[in-house]
Short mmCIF file of C-alpha atoms in Angstrom, two decimals:
data_model
loop_
_atom_site.label_atom_id
_atom_site.label_comp_id
_atom_site.label_asym_id
_atom_site.label_seq_id
_atom_site.Cartn_x
_atom_site.Cartn_y
_atom_site.Cartn_z
CA MET A 1 192.97 24.71 30.25
CA LYS A 2 189.69 26.23 29.09
CA ILE A 3 191.35 28.56 26.54
CA GLY A 4 193.87 25.99 25.37
CA THR A 5 197.06 27.60 26.69
CA MET A 6 197.97 24.55 28.73
CA PRO A 7 197.24 20.85 28.39
CA VAL A 8 194.47 19.18 30.31
CA LEU A 9 195.78 17.86 33.62
CA THR A 10 194.59 14.78 35.44
CA VAL A 11 194.81 15.22 39.21
CA HIS A 12 195.08 12.00 41.16
CA TYR A 13 193.88 12.02 44.75
CA ARG A 14 192.79 9.58 47.37
CA LYS A 15 189.56 9.96 49.22
CA SER A 16 190.19 10.49 52.93
CA SER A 17 190.04 7.27 54.93
CA ALA A 18 189.11 9.14 58.10
CA GLN A 19 185.96 7.85 59.71
CA THR A 20 183.46 9.79 61.74
CA PRO A 21 183.50 8.88 65.43
CA MET A 22 180.83 6.65 66.86
CA GLY A 23 178.06 8.78 68.37
CA GLN A 24 178.56 9.32 72.09
CA HIS A 25 174.99 8.21 72.89
CA HIS A 26 175.52 5.03 70.87
CA ARG A 27 178.88 4.45 72.58
CA ILE A 28 177.49 4.86 76.12
CA ASN A 29 174.57 2.54 75.38
CA ALA A 30 176.95 -0.08 74.00
CA ILE A 31 179.16 0.17 77.10
CA GLN A 32 176.18 -0.28 79.42
CA ARG A 33 175.03 -3.29 77.41
CA LEU A 34 178.48 -4.92 77.52
CA LEU A 35 178.72 -4.36 81.27
CA THR A 36 175.32 -5.76 82.14
CA GLU A 37 174.16 -8.34 79.57
CA GLU A 38 175.53 -11.68 80.68
CA SER A 39 174.10 -13.39 77.60
CA ILE A 40 176.84 -11.79 75.49
CA PRO A 41 179.92 -14.05 75.26
CA LEU A 42 182.69 -12.91 77.59
CA PRO A 43 185.34 -12.52 74.85
CA ALA A 44 183.07 -10.15 72.95
CA ARG A 45 182.24 -8.18 76.13
CA ILE A 46 185.89 -7.73 77.06
CA ALA A 47 187.01 -6.83 73.54
CA GLY A 48 184.18 -4.36 73.10
CA LEU A 49 184.91 -2.64 76.41
CA LEU A 50 188.60 -2.36 75.60
CA VAL A 51 187.65 -0.60 72.38
CA LEU A 52 184.97 1.69 73.80
CA LEU A 53 186.59 2.55 77.15
CA TYR A 54 190.31 2.38 76.46
CA ALA A 55 190.40 3.21 72.73
CA GLN A 56 192.37 0.07 71.90
CA PRO A 57 192.67 -1.15 68.30
CA VAL A 58 191.78 -4.77 67.64
CA THR A 59 195.35 -5.61 66.59
CA ARG A 60 196.67 -4.50 69.98
CA ILE A 61 193.88 -6.21 71.91
CA LEU A 62 194.85 -9.52 70.34
CA ARG A 63 198.47 -9.12 71.53
CA LEU A 64 197.49 -8.71 75.17
CA ARG A 65 198.64 -11.45 77.55
CA THR A 66 197.18 -12.61 80.82
CA SER A 67 200.30 -11.24 82.52
CA ASP A 68 199.16 -7.75 81.45
CA ILE A 69 196.31 -8.08 83.96
CA THR A 70 197.46 -7.69 87.57
CA THR A 71 195.80 -7.20 90.95
CA ASP A 72 197.61 -5.60 93.84
CA GLY A 73 195.91 -4.71 97.11
CA GLY A 74 192.47 -5.01 95.56
CA THR A 75 193.33 -2.76 92.60
CA THR A 76 193.22 -4.32 89.15
CA THR A 77 195.32 -2.84 86.35
CA ILE A 78 195.87 -3.61 82.69
CA ARG A 79 199.13 -2.85 80.93
CA LEU A 80 198.25 -0.93 77.79
CA GLY A 81 201.09 1.54 78.22
CA ASP A 82 203.33 2.61 81.06
CA PRO A 83 202.29 2.82 83.86
CA PRO A 84 199.51 0.21 83.82
CA THR A 85 196.00 1.63 83.72
CA PRO A 86 193.48 1.03 86.53
CA VAL A 87 190.45 -1.14 85.78
CA PRO A 88 187.43 -0.08 87.86
CA GLU A 89 184.42 -2.15 88.81
CA PRO A 90 182.40 -3.72 87.38
CA LEU A 91 184.84 -4.20 84.50
CA ALA A 92 187.50 -5.61 86.85
CA ARG A 93 185.17 -8.40 87.98
CA ILE A 94 184.14 -9.21 84.41
CA LEU A 95 187.77 -9.26 83.33
CA HIS A 96 188.77 -11.66 86.11
CA ASP A 97 185.82 -13.92 85.26
CA TYR A 98 186.97 -13.98 81.67
CA VAL A 99 190.62 -14.74 82.49
CA ALA A 100 189.48 -17.68 84.62
CA ASN A 101 187.25 -19.00 81.82
CA ARG A 102 189.09 -18.22 78.59
CA PRO A 103 187.88 -20.17 75.54
CA HIS A 104 189.99 -22.71 73.62
CA MET A 105 191.91 -23.72 76.76
CA ASP A 106 190.63 -27.29 76.94
CA SER A 107 192.39 -28.60 73.83
CA ALA A 108 195.55 -30.66 74.12
CA THR A 109 197.48 -28.17 71.99
CA ASN A 110 196.64 -25.04 73.95
CA PRO A 111 197.18 -25.60 77.70
CA GLY A 112 198.73 -22.70 79.53
CA SER A 113 198.29 -20.22 76.67
CA CYS A 114 199.60 -16.79 77.61
CA TRP A 115 197.24 -14.88 75.32
CA LEU A 116 194.31 -12.98 76.77
CA PHE A 117 192.39 -14.06 73.67
CA PRO A 118 193.77 -17.53 72.83
CA GLY A 119 193.04 -18.89 69.39
CA HIS A 120 192.19 -22.32 68.05
CA ARG A 121 195.77 -22.97 66.94
CA ALA A 122 198.42 -23.76 69.52
CA GLY A 123 200.46 -20.81 70.70
CA GLU A 124 198.54 -18.26 68.67
CA PRO A 125 196.02 -15.60 69.69
CA LEU A 126 192.51 -15.41 68.30
CA HIS A 127 192.35 -14.49 64.63
CA GLN A 128 191.59 -10.85 63.93
CA SER A 129 188.63 -11.64 61.69
CA THR A 130 187.00 -13.63 64.50
CA LEU A 131 187.23 -10.78 66.96
CA LEU A 132 186.00 -8.28 64.38
CA SER A 133 183.03 -10.56 63.72
CA PHE A 134 182.19 -10.56 67.44
CA LEU A 135 182.15 -6.76 67.52
CA HIS A 136 180.20 -6.26 64.30
CA LYS A 137 177.50 -8.67 65.47
CA LEU A 138 177.10 -6.48 68.56
CA GLY A 139 176.76 -3.37 66.43
CA ILE A 140 180.13 -2.01 67.57
CA PRO A 141 182.21 -0.45 64.76
CA PRO A 142 185.77 -0.96 66.09
CA GLN A 143 187.46 1.93 64.32
CA ARG A 144 184.69 4.46 64.89
CA GLY A 145 184.27 3.30 68.49
CA ARG A 146 187.98 3.68 69.16
CA ILE A 147 188.03 7.19 67.68
CA SER A 148 185.05 8.20 69.81
CA ALA A 149 186.66 6.80 72.95
CA ILE A 150 190.01 8.50 72.51
CA ARG A 151 188.41 11.84 71.67
CA HIS A 152 186.30 11.61 74.81
CA LEU A 153 189.33 10.72 76.92
CA ALA A 154 191.39 13.53 75.38
CA LEU A 155 188.92 16.03 76.84
CA GLN A 156 189.55 14.69 80.34
CA ILE A 157 193.25 13.89 80.40
CA PRO A 158 196.35 15.71 79.04
CA ALA A 159 197.42 14.18 75.74
CA PRO A 160 200.92 13.10 76.91
CA VAL A 161 199.49 11.37 79.99
CA LEU A 162 196.80 9.72 77.89
CA ALA A 163 199.43 8.48 75.45
CA GLN A 164 201.44 6.88 78.26
CA ALA A 165 198.38 5.22 79.76
CA LEU A 166 196.97 3.79 76.52
CA GLY A 167 200.16 2.95 74.65
CA TYR A 168 199.84 5.67 72.00
CA HIS A 169 202.53 8.02 70.70
CA HIS A 170 202.08 11.45 72.26
CA THR A 171 201.96 13.19 68.85
CA SER A 172 198.88 11.15 67.95
CA THR A 173 197.02 11.98 71.15
CA THR A 174 198.09 15.64 70.91
CA ARG A 175 196.59 15.88 67.41
CA ILE A 176 193.40 14.12 68.50
CA ALA A 177 193.12 16.36 71.54
CA ALA A 178 193.44 19.47 69.38
CA GLU A 179 190.74 18.19 67.01
CA ALA A 180 188.47 17.48 69.98
CA GLY A 181 189.04 20.94 71.48
CA SER A 182 190.83 19.68 74.58
CA PRO A 183 191.40 22.19 77.41
CA TRP A 184 194.79 20.51 77.99
CA SER A 185 196.43 21.89 74.83
CA GLY A 186 199.11 23.70 76.85
CA TYR A 187 200.20 20.59 78.74
CA ALA A 188 203.78 19.81 77.74
CA ALA A 189 204.89 16.37 76.60
CA GLY A 190 207.65 14.57 78.45
CA ALA A 191 208.15 12.70 81.68
CA HIS A 192 205.59 13.49 84.36
CA ASP A 193 204.91 12.31 87.85
CA PRO A 194 201.45 10.77 87.48
CA SER A 195 200.73 11.03 91.18
CA ALA A 196 201.23 14.80 91.05
CA THR A 197 198.88 15.48 88.13
CA ALA A 198 195.11 15.63 88.42
CA GLY A 199 193.34 13.36 85.99
CA THR A 200 196.28 11.01 85.50
CA PRO A 201 195.86 7.28 84.78
CA HIS A 202 196.16 6.58 88.51
CA GLU A 203 193.10 8.71 89.21
CA TYR A 204 191.15 8.18 86.02
CA ARG A 205 188.04 6.01 86.26
CA PRO A 206 186.69 5.43 82.74
CA LEU A 207 183.35 4.00 83.83
CA GLU A 208 182.28 7.04 85.78
#
């Protein structure tokens, strides 16, 4: 192009939309705050913890139903993938408190709502912009917080097992694990017996 032997080319490209993960120190401090500060509204506490502990996107959080929360023999689980993922204390207690006191349940149009985060309109979950507003006011960047959480988890749990537990596709968690330098890179995808694998969702305690 400089010597005139070919025409000037215009190269179109898109700037990468990838975001840097939330700092681990920032993430841990936010988790501790959500677990302990009772002045924070329960919906915001639960949503923030689902982002920062279980790497859940806001869109998926809003589709959760109360039936996804179960307690059997004193063990609370939440169905994010298959099998359901254990919910340790104190998050289990906070989650049960929230389910028993969900907002927007006292209107005539919304009795018996199945949504974990019921909205103002009958039969619909909370609007995404409302939940995002909750998180931003708390200083929690949902996308960056989710990336930080899943990278941290990928260092502790094999990518295929993590994908099953959190409702991700295993190719996504495998890529994230490789980027994070996971020691589980040789762990094969496919069906596994969770009870026979160390660090599986049955044994994993995200608050420890």
